[in-house]
Amino acid sequence: MKIVRSPTAMTDWSERLLREGVNIGFVPTMGALHDGHRALIRQARLRCDALVVSLFVNPTQFGPQEDLAKYPRTLPQDRALCRAEGVDVCFEPTAQAMYPEGFQTIVTLPTIARRWEGERRPHHFSGVATVVTKLFGMVRPQLAFFGQKDFQQSALVRQLVKDLNLGVEISVCPTVREADGLAMSSRNVYLTQDERTRAVTLYKSLRAGAEAIRRGVTDGEAVQSVMVQVVKGEAAMTIDYLAVCDPFTLEPLSTVTSRVVLLGAVRIGSVRLIDNLLVTLPRRSS
Ligand code: PAF
């Protein structure tokens, strides 16, 4: 496995392979890899000839009060996981190389980034959209893999690729969960033991919302209130948002349609958790 730090060397490597007709898969990450990333890498390995994983904690997607400084950094373990999974290149650019002096361009998606995470983390999605655009330009993949856990991020990346004609196929892979249902996340390491036990309440609330829909509840607010009740039962948790949305526009739905996404973000202690569930109802014959 090659370790590449310079963006130019990364592009040179990719261009050489592309000239040979090799198809390049890409898994962008901020490191602190867990089994959710492993699943993305395995999926990519199956579908692509050559595979690049980036390990870059992108400073521009963290707000001033957020956890950039303490974000888990586990480079030796990350490289070992990549090596074990047959990754060809770990791309590890420095912040200086990504954002050299004079850097100016910011990519924004005003509509899809407006609500939910975008509202709570005002600069987050422009940081994500900008770094993903840059990474795609450097790695030149045909296919890139993202986790459904960050549902709004995946929707945004799809829109970005379409709007800017980036020519990258986006594959969104299912959320990988711990045995009790908690969505895997690099930030789960921040949870104390007690918080870790309680953290699954978010998933339980989404499940309760999905069950209400399957039982025939069609009013969006009623489904939302089912989810809220579950989280309210967990005193240690506060709700950022729990929402019943259209999976394409991410706008809240007053009436449930045949395909919805339940989005949730909560705080427990100093940790913020996000999760989501897609609910698809069988089409009723008329
Ligand atoms: O999902 C992540 O880990 C990051 O947001 C990404 C896509 C690697 C951009 O920094």
CSV table of C-alpha atoms in Angstrom, one decimal, residues 191-199 234 236 268:
chain,number,residue,atom,x,y,z
A,191,LEU,CA,-19.2,8.7,25.2
A,192,THR,CA,-18.7,7.7,28.9
A,193,GLN,CA,-19.8,4.2,29.7
A,194,ASP,CA,-23.1,5.4,31.1
A,195,GLU,CA,-23.7,7.7,28.1
A,196,ARG,CA,-22.8,4.8,25.7
A,197,THR,CA,-25.5,2.6,27.3
A,198,ARG,CA,-28.1,5.4,26.9
A,199,ALA,CA,-27.0,6.5,23.4
A,234,GLU,CA,-34.2,9.4,28.5
A,236,ALA,CA,-29.8,12.5,30.0
A,268,ILE,CA,-26.0,13.4,25.5
